[in-house]
Coordinates of C-alpha atoms in Angstrom, one line a residue:
M13 CA 85.7 77.7 120.4
K14 CA 83.9 78.2 123.7
N15 CA 85.5 76.2 126.5
P16 CA 85.9 76.6 130.3
L17 CA 89.3 78.4 129.9
F18 CA 88.0 80.8 127.3
S19 CA 84.9 81.5 129.5
L20 CA 87.2 82.3 132.4
Y21 CA 89.3 84.5 130.1
E22 CA 86.2 86.4 129.0
R23 CA 85.4 87.4 132.5
T24 CA 88.7 89.0 133.2
P25 CA 89.5 92.7 132.7
I26 CA 91.1 93.7 129.4
C27 CA 94.4 94.4 131.1
V28 CA 94.5 90.8 132.3
Q29 CA 93.5 89.6 128.8
N30 CA 96.5 91.5 127.4
L31 CA 98.7 89.8 130.0
T32 CA 97.3 86.4 129.0
M33 CA 97.9 87.1 125.3
S34 CA 101.4 88.2 126.1
V35 CA 102.2 85.0 128.1
Y36 CA 100.8 82.9 125.2
G37 CA 102.8 85.0 122.8
L38 CA 106.0 84.2 124.8
L39 CA 105.3 80.5 124.6
L40 CA 104.9 80.8 120.8
K41 CA 108.1 82.9 120.6
H42 CA 110.0 80.0 122.2
Q43 CA 108.4 77.5 119.9
R44 CA 109.0 79.5 116.7
Y45 CA 112.1 81.6 117.1
G46 CA 114.8 79.4 118.7
K47 CA 118.2 78.1 117.5
H48 CA 116.8 76.4 114.3
Y49 CA 115.2 79.7 113.3
R50 CA 118.5 81.5 113.7
E51 CA 120.4 78.8 111.9
M52 CA 118.0 78.9 108.9
L53 CA 118.2 82.7 108.7
R54 CA 122.0 82.4 108.4
T55 CA 121.6 79.8 105.7
L56 CA 119.1 81.8 103.7
E57 CA 121.4 84.9 103.9
K58 CA 124.2 82.9 102.3
L59 CA 122.1 81.4 99.5
D60 CA 122.4 82.7 96.0
D61 CA 119.0 82.5 94.6
T62 CA 120.2 83.8 91.2
D63 CA 122.1 80.5 90.5
I64 CA 119.6 78.0 89.2
V65 CA 122.1 75.1 89.0
A66 CA 123.0 75.5 92.7
M67 CA 119.3 75.9 93.7
K68 CA 118.3 72.7 91.9
R69 CA 121.2 70.8 93.4
L70 CA 120.1 72.0 96.9
Q71 CA 116.5 71.1 96.1
N72 CA 117.5 67.6 95.0
E73 CA 119.6 67.1 98.2
R74 CA 116.7 68.2 100.4
F75 CA 114.2 66.1 98.5
L76 CA 116.3 62.9 98.8
D77 CA 117.0 63.5 102.5
F78 CA 113.3 64.1 103.2
L79 CA 112.2 61.1 101.2
H80 CA 114.6 58.8 103.1
Y81 CA 113.6 60.2 106.4
T82 CA 109.9 59.7 105.6
I83 CA 110.3 56.1 104.5
A84 CA 112.3 55.3 107.7
H85 CA 109.9 57.0 110.1
S86 CA 106.3 56.9 108.7
D87 CA 104.4 53.6 108.8
F88 CA 102.0 54.9 106.2
Y89 CA 104.7 55.7 103.6
K90 CA 106.4 52.4 104.2
S91 CA 103.2 50.7 103.2
F92 CA 102.3 53.3 100.5
Y93 CA 105.6 52.8 98.7
K94 CA 106.0 49.0 99.2
E95 CA 105.5 48.3 95.5
I96 CA 107.7 51.2 94.4
D97 CA 111.3 50.6 93.3
L98 CA 112.9 53.4 95.3
S99 CA 116.3 52.8 93.7
R100 CA 114.9 54.6 90.7
I101 CA 114.5 57.9 92.6
H102 CA 117.7 59.9 92.2
S103 CA 116.4 63.4 92.0
V104 CA 113.3 65.6 91.8
E105 CA 113.1 64.6 88.2
D106 CA 112.2 61.1 89.3
I107 CA 109.4 62.2 91.7
H108 CA 106.7 61.1 89.2
H109 CA 107.5 57.4 90.0
L110 CA 105.9 58.0 93.5
P111 CA 102.1 57.7 93.8
I112 CA 99.9 60.8 94.5
L113 CA 98.7 61.4 98.0
E114 CA 95.0 62.4 98.0
K115 CA 93.6 64.5 100.7
E116 CA 91.1 61.9 101.8
M117 CA 93.8 59.3 102.0
L118 CA 95.8 61.6 104.2
R119 CA 92.9 62.3 106.5
Q120 CA 92.0 58.6 106.9
N121 CA 95.6 57.5 107.7
L122 CA 96.9 60.4 109.7
P123 CA 97.9 58.4 112.8
Q124 CA 100.1 56.2 110.5
V125 CA 101.5 59.2 108.6
Y126 CA 102.7 60.9 111.8
T127 CA 106.4 60.4 112.7
I128 CA 106.1 62.0 116.1
T129 CA 103.6 62.1 118.9
K130 CA 101.4 65.1 119.8
K131 CA 103.2 65.6 123.0
E132 CA 106.5 66.3 121.2
A133 CA 104.8 68.2 118.3
I134 CA 103.6 71.7 117.5
V135 CA 100.0 71.0 116.5
S136 CA 98.4 72.8 113.6
N137 CA 94.7 72.4 112.9
T138 CA 93.8 73.2 109.3
G139 CA 90.5 74.7 108.4
G140 CA 91.0 75.0 104.7
T141 CA 88.6 76.3 102.0
T142 CA 87.8 72.8 100.8
G143 CA 85.9 71.8 103.9
K144 CA 88.3 69.1 105.2
S145 CA 89.8 69.4 108.7
L146 CA 93.3 68.0 109.3
T147 CA 95.5 67.9 112.4
V148 CA 99.1 68.4 111.3
L149 CA 102.0 67.7 113.6
Y150 CA 105.2 69.8 113.1
T151 CA 108.6 69.2 114.7
K152 CA 110.0 72.3 116.4
K153 CA 112.8 72.4 113.9
D154 CA 110.3 72.5 110.9
M155 CA 108.2 75.2 112.5
Q156 CA 111.2 77.4 113.2
R157 CA 112.5 76.9 109.7
R158 CA 109.2 78.0 108.2
M159 CA 109.2 81.0 110.4
A160 CA 112.7 81.8 109.2
Y161 CA 111.5 81.7 105.6
L162 CA 108.8 84.2 106.4
S163 CA 111.1 86.5 108.3
F164 CA 113.7 86.4 105.6
W165 CA 111.1 87.3 102.9
E166 CA 109.7 90.1 105.1
S167 CA 113.2 91.5 105.6
S168 CA 113.5 92.1 101.8
Y169 CA 110.9 94.9 102.5
G170 CA 112.9 96.3 105.4
V171 CA 110.8 94.6 108.0
L172 CA 112.6 93.5 111.2
P173 CA 111.5 90.9 113.8
T174 CA 111.5 93.7 116.4
D175 CA 109.1 96.0 114.4
K176 CA 105.6 96.7 115.7
R177 CA 103.0 94.6 114.0
A178 CA 99.3 94.8 113.6
S179 CA 97.8 91.4 112.9
F180 CA 94.3 90.5 111.7
N181 CA 93.5 86.8 112.0
G182 CA 90.6 84.5 112.8
R183 CA 91.4 83.8 116.4
Q184 CA 88.7 84.2 119.0
F185 CA 89.8 86.5 121.8
I186 CA 87.0 89.1 122.2
S187 CA 83.8 88.4 124.0
R188 CA 80.6 89.1 122.2
N189 CA 79.3 90.5 125.5
Q190 CA 82.1 93.1 125.8
S191 CA 80.7 96.6 126.3
K192 CA 83.9 98.5 125.6
K193 CA 84.8 99.3 122.0
V194 CA 88.3 97.7 122.4
F195 CA 88.5 95.0 119.7
W196 CA 92.2 94.3 120.1
R197 CA 94.7 92.8 122.5
Y198 CA 98.4 93.3 122.8
N199 CA 101.2 90.7 122.7
Y200 CA 104.0 92.5 124.5
F201 CA 106.8 90.0 123.6
R202 CA 106.1 90.2 119.9
K203 CA 105.2 93.9 119.9
Q204 CA 102.1 92.7 118.2
M205 CA 98.6 94.2 118.4
L206 CA 96.1 91.5 117.6
Y207 CA 92.9 92.8 116.0
S208 CA 89.7 90.8 116.1
T209 CA 88.3 90.2 112.6
F210 CA 84.9 89.1 114.0
N211 CA 84.0 92.6 115.2
I212 CA 84.7 94.6 112.1
T213 CA 81.5 96.4 111.3
E214 CA 80.7 99.9 109.9
E215 CA 80.0 101.0 113.4
N216 CA 83.2 99.6 114.9
I217 CA 85.7 100.4 112.1
P218 CA 86.4 104.0 113.4
H219 CA 87.6 102.4 116.7
Y220 CA 90.0 100.1 114.7
I221 CA 91.4 103.1 112.8
D222 CA 91.9 105.1 116.0
S223 CA 93.8 102.2 117.5
L224 CA 96.0 101.8 114.4
N225 CA 96.8 105.5 114.4
Q226 CA 97.8 105.3 118.1
F227 CA 99.7 102.1 117.8
K228 CA 101.5 103.1 114.5
P229 CA 102.6 99.6 113.4
A230 CA 105.6 99.2 111.1
V231 CA 103.9 96.2 109.4
I232 CA 100.3 95.0 108.9
N233 CA 99.5 91.4 108.2
G234 CA 96.5 89.0 108.1
F235 CA 93.3 88.3 106.4
V236 CA 92.7 90.1 103.1
S237 CA 89.0 90.6 103.7
A238 CA 89.5 92.3 107.1
I239 CA 92.3 94.6 106.0
F240 CA 90.4 95.4 102.8
Q241 CA 87.2 96.3 104.7
I242 CA 89.1 98.8 106.9
A243 CA 90.9 100.2 103.9
C244 CA 87.6 100.8 102.1
Y245 CA 86.3 102.8 105.1
I246 CA 89.5 104.9 105.2
N247 CA 89.3 105.7 101.5
K248 CA 85.5 106.4 101.5
H249 CA 85.8 108.9 104.4
Y250 CA 89.2 110.3 103.4
I251 CA 90.7 109.5 106.8
P252 CA 94.4 110.4 107.1
M253 CA 96.6 107.8 108.7
D254 CA 99.2 109.1 111.2
F255 CA 101.7 106.4 110.3
K256 CA 103.2 104.7 107.2
A257 CA 103.8 101.0 107.5
K258 CA 106.7 99.4 105.6
A259 CA 104.4 96.8 104.1
V260 CA 101.1 95.0 104.3
F261 CA 101.4 91.2 104.1
T262 CA 98.2 89.3 103.3
T263 CA 97.5 85.7 103.8
S264 CA 94.7 83.0 104.0
E265 CA 92.6 84.5 101.3
T266 CA 93.1 85.3 97.6
L267 CA 94.4 88.9 97.1
L268 CA 92.5 90.4 94.2
P269 CA 93.8 93.4 92.3
Y270 CA 91.1 95.8 93.4
Q271 CA 91.7 94.8 97.0
K272 CA 95.4 95.4 96.6
A273 CA 94.8 98.8 95.1
A274 CA 92.4 99.9 97.9
I275 CA 94.7 98.7 100.7
E276 CA 97.8 100.4 99.1
K277 CA 95.8 103.7 98.8
A278 CA 94.6 103.6 102.4
F279 CA 97.9 102.8 104.0
G280 CA 100.3 104.3 101.5
C281 CA 102.6 101.3 101.4
P282 CA 103.1 98.2 99.2
V283 CA 100.8 95.2 99.7
K284 CA 102.6 91.8 99.2
N285 CA 101.2 88.4 98.9
Q286 CA 102.5 84.9 99.8
Y287 CA 101.2 81.4 99.6
A288 CA 101.8 78.4 101.8
S289 CA 99.4 76.2 103.8
S290 CA 98.7 75.0 107.3
E291 CA 99.7 71.5 106.1
G292 CA 103.2 72.8 105.1
A293 CA 103.2 73.4 101.4
P294 CA 106.3 75.0 99.8
F295 CA 106.4 78.8 99.8
I296 CA 105.4 81.1 96.9
T297 CA 106.2 84.7 97.7
E298 CA 105.9 88.0 95.9
C299 CA 109.1 89.9 95.0
K300 CA 109.7 93.6 94.9
H301 CA 108.8 93.7 91.2
G302 CA 105.3 92.3 92.0
N303 CA 105.9 88.8 90.7
L304 CA 105.2 85.5 92.5
H305 CA 108.1 83.1 92.8
Y306 CA 108.0 79.4 93.8
N307 CA 110.7 78.8 96.3
L308 CA 112.7 75.7 95.2
F309 CA 114.5 75.5 98.5
T310 CA 111.3 74.9 100.5
G311 CA 109.8 72.0 98.5
V312 CA 108.5 70.7 95.2
I313 CA 105.4 71.9 93.4
E314 CA 104.3 69.8 90.4
S315 CA 101.5 70.6 87.9
Y316 CA 98.8 68.0 87.8
Q317 CA 96.4 68.3 84.8
T318 CA 92.7 67.7 85.4
E319 CA 89.6 68.2 83.3
Y320 CA 89.1 71.4 85.3
G321 CA 92.6 72.9 85.1
T322 CA 96.0 72.6 86.6
E323 CA 96.2 71.6 90.2
M324 CA 99.2 71.6 92.5
L325 CA 100.9 68.5 93.9
V326 CA 103.0 69.6 96.8
T327 CA 106.0 68.1 98.6
G328 CA 107.0 70.2 101.6
F329 CA 110.6 69.7 102.9
D330 CA 109.7 71.0 106.3
T331 CA 106.9 68.6 107.2
H332 CA 108.9 65.9 109.0
G333 CA 106.2 65.4 111.6
T334 CA 103.4 64.9 109.0
P335 CA 105.3 64.2 105.8
L336 CA 103.7 65.5 102.6
I337 CA 105.0 64.0 99.3
R338 CA 103.1 64.6 96.1
Y339 CA 100.1 65.8 98.2
R340 CA 97.1 66.8 96.1
I341 CA 96.3 69.9 98.2
G342 CA 93.4 71.1 96.0
D343 CA 94.6 74.5 94.9
M344 CA 95.0 75.5 91.3
W345 CA 97.9 77.3 89.8
E346 CA 99.5 78.4 86.6
L347 CA 103.2 78.9 85.9
S348 CA 104.3 82.0 84.0
D349 CA 105.6 81.8 80.5
N350 CA 108.4 84.1 81.5
D351 CA 111.6 82.5 82.7
S352 CA 113.2 85.5 84.3
C353 CA 112.4 88.4 86.6
A354 CA 113.9 91.8 87.1
C355 CA 114.6 90.9 90.7
G356 CA 117.2 88.4 89.5
S357 CA 115.8 85.4 91.3
C358 CA 116.0 82.1 89.5
F359 CA 113.0 80.7 91.3
P360 CA 110.2 79.9 88.8
L361 CA 107.6 82.6 88.2
V362 CA 103.9 81.8 89.0
A363 CA 101.3 83.6 87.0
R364 CA 98.4 82.9 89.3
I365 CA 97.1 80.8 92.2
E366 CA 93.5 79.9 92.6
G367 CA 91.5 77.9 95.2
R368 CA 91.2 80.4 98.0
K369 CA 88.4 82.6 96.6
V370 CA 87.0 85.1 99.1
D371 CA 83.3 84.6 99.7
Y372 CA 80.9 85.2 102.6
L373 CA 77.6 84.4 104.2
L374 CA 75.3 87.0 105.9
S375 CA 74.5 87.2 109.6
K376 CA 71.4 89.2 110.7
Q377 CA 73.3 90.5 113.6
Y378 CA 76.9 90.9 112.5
G379 CA 76.7 91.3 108.7
K380 CA 79.3 89.6 106.5
V381 CA 81.0 86.4 107.8
S382 CA 84.0 85.7 105.5
L383 CA 85.3 82.4 104.1
S384 CA 88.3 82.3 106.5
H385 CA 86.0 82.5 109.5
L386 CA 83.9 79.7 108.2
A387 CA 87.0 77.6 107.4
D388 CA 88.0 78.1 111.1
V389 CA 84.7 76.5 112.2
I390 CA 86.2 73.0 111.5
K391 CA 89.6 73.7 113.0
G392 CA 90.2 71.6 116.0
L393 CA 87.5 69.1 115.1
P394 CA 88.5 65.4 115.0
N395 CA 89.1 63.8 111.7
S396 CA 85.5 62.7 111.6
I397 CA 84.5 65.4 109.1
V398 CA 85.1 64.1 105.6
N399 CA 83.7 67.2 103.9
M400 CA 81.6 70.2 104.7
Q401 CA 79.7 73.0 103.0
F402 CA 77.8 76.1 104.1
L403 CA 74.6 77.0 102.1
Q404 CA 72.5 80.1 102.6
E405 CA 69.2 80.6 100.7
E406 CA 67.3 82.5 103.4
P407 CA 68.6 85.5 105.6
S408 CA 67.9 83.7 108.9
T409 CA 69.1 80.1 108.1
I410 CA 72.4 78.5 107.3
V411 CA 72.3 75.0 105.9
I412 CA 75.5 73.0 106.8
N413 CA 76.0 69.9 104.7
L414 CA 78.2 67.3 106.3
V415 CA 79.9 64.2 104.9
I416 CA 81.0 62.3 108.0
D417 CA 83.1 59.3 108.9
K418 CA 80.4 57.3 110.6
S419 CA 83.0 55.2 112.6
T420 CA 84.3 58.3 114.5
F421 CA 81.6 61.0 114.3
N422 CA 79.4 61.6 117.4
K423 CA 76.8 64.1 118.7
A424 CA 79.4 66.1 120.5
D425 CA 80.9 67.0 117.2
L426 CA 77.5 68.5 116.1
E427 CA 77.4 70.6 119.3
K428 CA 80.9 71.9 118.6
I429 CA 79.9 73.0 115.1
K430 CA 76.7 74.7 116.4
K431 CA 78.6 76.6 119.1
E432 CA 81.2 77.8 116.6
M433 CA 78.4 79.0 114.2
E434 CA 76.5 80.8 117.0
Y435 CA 79.7 82.7 117.9
R436 CA 80.1 83.8 114.3
F437 CA 76.5 84.5 113.4
G438 CA 74.6 85.2 116.6
E439 CA 71.9 83.2 118.4
D440 CA 69.1 84.6 116.3
M441 CA 70.2 82.5 113.3
Q442 CA 69.0 78.9 112.6
F443 CA 71.5 76.2 111.7
D444 CA 70.3 73.2 109.7
L445 CA 72.9 70.5 109.9
R446 CA 72.4 67.8 107.3
M447 CA 74.2 64.5 106.9
V448 CA 74.8 63.9 103.1
D449 CA 76.6 61.2 101.2
N450 CA 78.6 63.5 99.1
I451 CA 79.0 67.2 98.1
E452 CA 79.2 67.8 94.3
K453 CA 82.2 69.6 92.8
E454 CA 82.0 73.0 91.1
K455 CA 82.9 73.4 87.5
S456 CA 86.4 74.4 88.7
G457 CA 86.9 70.9 90.1
K458 CA 87.0 72.2 93.7
Y459 CA 84.5 71.8 96.5
S460 CA 82.9 75.1 97.3
L461 CA 82.9 75.6 101.1
I462 CA 80.4 78.5 100.7
K463 CA 77.3 78.8 98.5
N464 CA 75.5 82.1 99.1
K465 CA 72.3 82.1 97.1
L466 CA 71.4 85.5 98.5
T467 CA 74.2 87.2 96.5
E468 CA 73.9 85.2 93.3

């Protein structure tokens, strides 16, 4: 989002911008990789994930500890559970006695849900593919534990925290007015090259490839759509890569089979998927045998049957700042019929996860604008946006349907949305913001953040 600090950043030389990114990276490093991170890594290294009895016992212990903490510290849950006989809750098997937390209920009651203040929290703004913006507060311990889970999973593919990393995410750090074809910035303290996903076009992709060949990352991670677009160019033009990464880790968007095949062909390494959420859902990670496993140690995922299919109800054990218990996150899933995997893990097998379908709108100036970039438009907005949808029926116009909370929404929120859209689409596009009473669900039972009539 354009702000005075970012405007100042844009006017500095690229070398200064690299220094700025590194200083910011150092702050994140202290937030995410401290003593709690190291403690959790040691715990994970000692866990035997082949022992289902031990894993369920640990899950029960963590669930009860988390439930008791939540009731003691969250005003919302004290009220939410006031009619519940909590003496009946002895294990995860009893979780169904607790009411379901709907997304709109969470949005409306966030101040009462929080157990910590923003000053003492690590703030996470969710964009989400369902159009709802939420500001989630993490404790430092929770954030570090979640980072430890990711590091431990990555280590199963030989990836070390000190390895060089190429990251493709939706952060805004390249000026549209930049003349040099340098669409990346370096985070020295993480050995991380951050690649802008906003500038990936047919004209610019060769510059990205040259940078990757010079940088030679040991791991590539980030948005599926961005990495896939570069992979397609590599495969189409038979461009040899001067390095071989240990793995590509995708996130934020659904990884489809044809995308996985194209990325593996381009980079000559395995592509591995994982599911979590900005709100703090339990982890689902892919093992070496290509199967997705629901990690019992990180939370509880229940199957919730609807007329559209099976949704997830998530309880995240590392969400003490903004507790999530039986949260209806909106994603669909299907457990596998198989009860064992060749990797030996006892964690339940997941057949598929839905709800993060890759889609895009079209900019006259910049081409495809993916779902993840549009989801980021509402990041950082106050909780005045109840629901949101982007509709394109003409090449030069984007209709934005907004369901608002009239008690908190104001004109400044409209200007924020317009500025974010102008950054992503260019100033030669028209943006028609419409206030509506509701946005109809799709046949799948989910709200569609993007409806592109030009590609139907």
